[in-house]
Tab-separated table of C-alpha atoms in Angstrom:
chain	number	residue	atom	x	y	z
A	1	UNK	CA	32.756	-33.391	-23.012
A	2	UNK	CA	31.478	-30.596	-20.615
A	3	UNK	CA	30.577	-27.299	-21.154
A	4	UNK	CA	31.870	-24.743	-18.287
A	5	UNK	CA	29.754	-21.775	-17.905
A	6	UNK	CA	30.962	-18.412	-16.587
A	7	UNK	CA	29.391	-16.338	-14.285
A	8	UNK	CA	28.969	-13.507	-16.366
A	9	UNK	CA	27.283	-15.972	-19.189
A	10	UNK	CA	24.561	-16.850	-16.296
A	11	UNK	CA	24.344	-13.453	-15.348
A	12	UNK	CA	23.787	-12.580	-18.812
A	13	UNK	CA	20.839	-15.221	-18.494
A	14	UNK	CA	17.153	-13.801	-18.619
A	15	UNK	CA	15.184	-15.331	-16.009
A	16	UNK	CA	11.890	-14.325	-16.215
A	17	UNK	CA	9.056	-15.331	-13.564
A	18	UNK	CA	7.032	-18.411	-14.351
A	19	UNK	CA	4.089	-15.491	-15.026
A	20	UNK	CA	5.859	-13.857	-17.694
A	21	UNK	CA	4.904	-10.874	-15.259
A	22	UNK	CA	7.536	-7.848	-16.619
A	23	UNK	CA	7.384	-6.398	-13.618
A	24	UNK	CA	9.181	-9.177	-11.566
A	25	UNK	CA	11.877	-8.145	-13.373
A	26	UNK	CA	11.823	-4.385	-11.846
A	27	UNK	CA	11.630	-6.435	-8.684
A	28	UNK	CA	14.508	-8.337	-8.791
A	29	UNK	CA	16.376	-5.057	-9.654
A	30	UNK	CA	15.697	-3.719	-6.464
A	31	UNK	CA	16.295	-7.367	-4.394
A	32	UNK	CA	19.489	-7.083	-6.143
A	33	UNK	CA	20.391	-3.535	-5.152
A	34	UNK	CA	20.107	-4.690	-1.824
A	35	UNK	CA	22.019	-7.431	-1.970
A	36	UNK	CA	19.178	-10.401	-1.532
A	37	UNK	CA	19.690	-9.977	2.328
A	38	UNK	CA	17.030	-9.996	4.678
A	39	UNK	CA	17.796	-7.343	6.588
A	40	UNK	CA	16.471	-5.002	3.368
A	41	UNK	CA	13.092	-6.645	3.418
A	42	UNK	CA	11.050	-2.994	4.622
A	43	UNK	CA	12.871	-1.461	1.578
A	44	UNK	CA	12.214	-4.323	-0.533
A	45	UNK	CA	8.302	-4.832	0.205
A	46	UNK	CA	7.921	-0.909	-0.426
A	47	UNK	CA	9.549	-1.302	-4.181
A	48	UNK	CA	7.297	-4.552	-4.728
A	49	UNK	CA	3.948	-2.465	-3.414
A	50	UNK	CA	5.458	0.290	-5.767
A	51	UNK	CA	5.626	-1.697	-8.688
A	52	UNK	CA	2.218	-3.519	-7.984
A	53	UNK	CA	0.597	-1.628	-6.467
A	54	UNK	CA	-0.295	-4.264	-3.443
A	55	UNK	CA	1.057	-7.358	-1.982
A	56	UNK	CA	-0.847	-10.495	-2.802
A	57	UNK	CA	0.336	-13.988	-1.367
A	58	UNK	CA	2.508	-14.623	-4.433
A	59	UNK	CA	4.416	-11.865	-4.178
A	60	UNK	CA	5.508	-12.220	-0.520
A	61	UNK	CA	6.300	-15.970	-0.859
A	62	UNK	CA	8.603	-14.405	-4.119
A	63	UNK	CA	10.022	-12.004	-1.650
A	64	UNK	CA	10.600	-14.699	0.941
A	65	UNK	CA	12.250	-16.780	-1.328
A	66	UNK	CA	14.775	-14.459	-2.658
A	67	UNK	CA	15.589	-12.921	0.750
A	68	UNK	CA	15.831	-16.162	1.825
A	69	UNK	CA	13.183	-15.490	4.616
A	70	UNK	CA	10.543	-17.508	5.981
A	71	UNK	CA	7.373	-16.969	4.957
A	72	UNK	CA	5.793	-15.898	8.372
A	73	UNK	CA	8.497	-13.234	9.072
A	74	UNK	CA	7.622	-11.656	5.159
A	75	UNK	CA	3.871	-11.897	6.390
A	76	UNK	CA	4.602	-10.703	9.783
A	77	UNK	CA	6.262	-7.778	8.640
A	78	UNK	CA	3.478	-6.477	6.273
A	79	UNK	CA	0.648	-6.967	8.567
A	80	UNK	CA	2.509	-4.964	11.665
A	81	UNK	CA	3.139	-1.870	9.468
A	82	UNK	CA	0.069	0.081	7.556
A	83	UNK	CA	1.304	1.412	5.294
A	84	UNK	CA	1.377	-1.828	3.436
A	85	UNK	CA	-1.738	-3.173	1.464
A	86	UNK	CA	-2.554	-6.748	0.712
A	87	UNK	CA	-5.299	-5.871	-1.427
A	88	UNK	CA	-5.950	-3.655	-4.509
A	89	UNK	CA	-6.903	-0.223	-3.161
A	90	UNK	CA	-8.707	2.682	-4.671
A	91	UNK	CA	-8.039	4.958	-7.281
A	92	UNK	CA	-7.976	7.381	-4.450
A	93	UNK	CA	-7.307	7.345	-0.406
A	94	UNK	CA	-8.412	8.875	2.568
A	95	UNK	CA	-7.023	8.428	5.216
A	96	UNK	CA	-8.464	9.472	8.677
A	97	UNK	CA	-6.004	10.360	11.546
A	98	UNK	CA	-7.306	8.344	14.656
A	99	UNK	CA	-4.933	10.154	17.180
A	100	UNK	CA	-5.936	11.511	20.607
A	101	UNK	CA	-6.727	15.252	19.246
A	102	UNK	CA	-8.659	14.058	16.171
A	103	UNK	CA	-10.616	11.766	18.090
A	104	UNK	CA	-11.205	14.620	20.822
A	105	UNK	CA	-12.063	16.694	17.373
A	106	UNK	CA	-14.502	14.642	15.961
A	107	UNK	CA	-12.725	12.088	13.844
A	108	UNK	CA	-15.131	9.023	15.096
A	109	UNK	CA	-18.078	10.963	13.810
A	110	UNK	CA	-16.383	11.735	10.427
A	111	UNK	CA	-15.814	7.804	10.219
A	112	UNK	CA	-18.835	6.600	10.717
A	113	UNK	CA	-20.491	9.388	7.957
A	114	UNK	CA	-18.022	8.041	6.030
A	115	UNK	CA	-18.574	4.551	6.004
A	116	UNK	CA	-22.531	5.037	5.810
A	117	UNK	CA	-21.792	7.156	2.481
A	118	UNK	CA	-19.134	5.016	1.451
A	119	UNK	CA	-21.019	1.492	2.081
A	120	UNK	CA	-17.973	0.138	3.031
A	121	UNK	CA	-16.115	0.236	6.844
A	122	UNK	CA	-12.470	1.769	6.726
A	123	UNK	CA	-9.628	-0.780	5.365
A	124	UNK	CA	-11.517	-1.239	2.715
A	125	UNK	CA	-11.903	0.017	-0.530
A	126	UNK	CA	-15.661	1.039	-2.370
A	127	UNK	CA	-17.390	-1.735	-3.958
A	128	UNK	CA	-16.444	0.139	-7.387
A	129	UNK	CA	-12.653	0.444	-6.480
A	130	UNK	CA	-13.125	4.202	-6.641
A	131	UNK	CA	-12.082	5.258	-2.988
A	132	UNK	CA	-9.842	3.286	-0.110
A	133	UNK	CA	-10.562	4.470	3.331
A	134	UNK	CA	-8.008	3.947	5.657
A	135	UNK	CA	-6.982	5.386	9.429
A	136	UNK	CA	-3.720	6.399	10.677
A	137	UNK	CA	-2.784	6.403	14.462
A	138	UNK	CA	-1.266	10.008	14.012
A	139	UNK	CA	-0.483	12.160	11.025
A	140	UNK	CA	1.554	14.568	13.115
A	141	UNK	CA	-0.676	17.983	12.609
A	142	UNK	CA	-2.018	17.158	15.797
A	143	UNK	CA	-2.877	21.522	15.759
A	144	UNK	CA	-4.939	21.012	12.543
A	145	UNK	CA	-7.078	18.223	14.072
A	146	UNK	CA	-9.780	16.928	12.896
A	147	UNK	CA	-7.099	15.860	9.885
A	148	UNK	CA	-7.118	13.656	7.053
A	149	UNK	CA	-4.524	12.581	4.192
A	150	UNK	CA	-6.140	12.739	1.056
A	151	UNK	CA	-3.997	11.366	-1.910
A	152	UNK	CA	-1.288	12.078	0.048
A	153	UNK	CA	-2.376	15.590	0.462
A	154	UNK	CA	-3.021	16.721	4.146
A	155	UNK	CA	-6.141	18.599	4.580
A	156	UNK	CA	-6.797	19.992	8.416
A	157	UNK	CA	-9.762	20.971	9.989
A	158	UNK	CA	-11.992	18.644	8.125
A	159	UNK	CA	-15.756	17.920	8.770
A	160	UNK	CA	-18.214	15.492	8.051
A	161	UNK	CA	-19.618	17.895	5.423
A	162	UNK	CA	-16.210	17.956	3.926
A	163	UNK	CA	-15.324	14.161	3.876
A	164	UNK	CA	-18.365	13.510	2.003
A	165	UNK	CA	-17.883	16.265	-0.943
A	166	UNK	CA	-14.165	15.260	-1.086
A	167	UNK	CA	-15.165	11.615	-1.431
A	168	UNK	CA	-18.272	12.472	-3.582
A	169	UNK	CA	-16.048	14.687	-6.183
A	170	UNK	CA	-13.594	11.882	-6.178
A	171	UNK	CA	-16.969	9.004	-6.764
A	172	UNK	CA	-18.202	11.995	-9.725
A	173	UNK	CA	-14.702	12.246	-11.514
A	174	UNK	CA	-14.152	8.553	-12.030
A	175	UNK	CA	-17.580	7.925	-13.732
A	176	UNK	CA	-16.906	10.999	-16.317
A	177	UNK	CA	-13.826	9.450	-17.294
């Protein structure tokens, strides 16, 4: 004899990711708020770098699969826009505006101090996964140039003198904690 099953008994289901990763499950919350269609895959990769933070090659083949995308589309998609990482980044960010004013400002200078002090070139994080450096075609304070984003914070008229005792405080908090 065969057993029917309803489809609020598979619903009921828990599926959990071979992993055993919790957070898959906050995932495919938000795949399923948008319906599993592909045309919600920007909204979808920004929950999935919310919940982990980055996107590793796991992750966008999951994404891929449920949106029923191909691969090189999820892949294309994350390497157009900056704003998404495919790498673990920093406790902390700064991000340098690379825009026509900056640059006319002095925002090549403050990268290179930057990446001298930092030992590491910008999109990258610090050997000690203290500070990402990252650069941004335009922040839009085009009047406050030089400018930088740090955590998300935007800070105008910066210097090299600046960058480095931002950075440095940042480097200095980390190890007291």
């Amino acid at each position: 004899m065969e057993k029917t099953v309803t489809a609020t008994q598979v619903q009921k289901e828990t599926i959990t990711h071979p992993t055993g990763d919790n957070r898959y499950k906050l995932l495919d919350r938000a795949i399923a708020k948008h319906h599993a269609s592909g045309d919600s895959l920007i909204e979808v990769l920004h929950a999935a770098q919310g919940i982990f933070g980055f996107l590793d090659n796991d992750l966008l083949h999951y994404i891929a699969n449920a949106l029923k995308l191909p691969p090189s589309r999820v892949y294309g998609v994350v390497t157009f826009y900056h704003f998404f990482r495919l790498k673990p980044q920093g406790k902390h960010t700064f991000v340098l505006c690379t825009g026509t004013a900056c640059y006319v400002k002095g925002a090549n200078e403050i990268q290179k101090a930057l990446e001298s002090h930092c030992k590491c070139r910008f999109g990258e994080t610090t050997p000690d996964n203290k500070v990402s450096l990252m650069t941004a075609r335009c922040v839009g304070s085009c009047g406050l140039a030089p400018v930088a984003v740090l955590d998300d914070s935007v800070v105008g008229k910066m210097t090299i003198d600046e960058a480095i005792k931002r950075v440095s405080k940042w480097q200095q908090e980390q190890e007291e904690n």
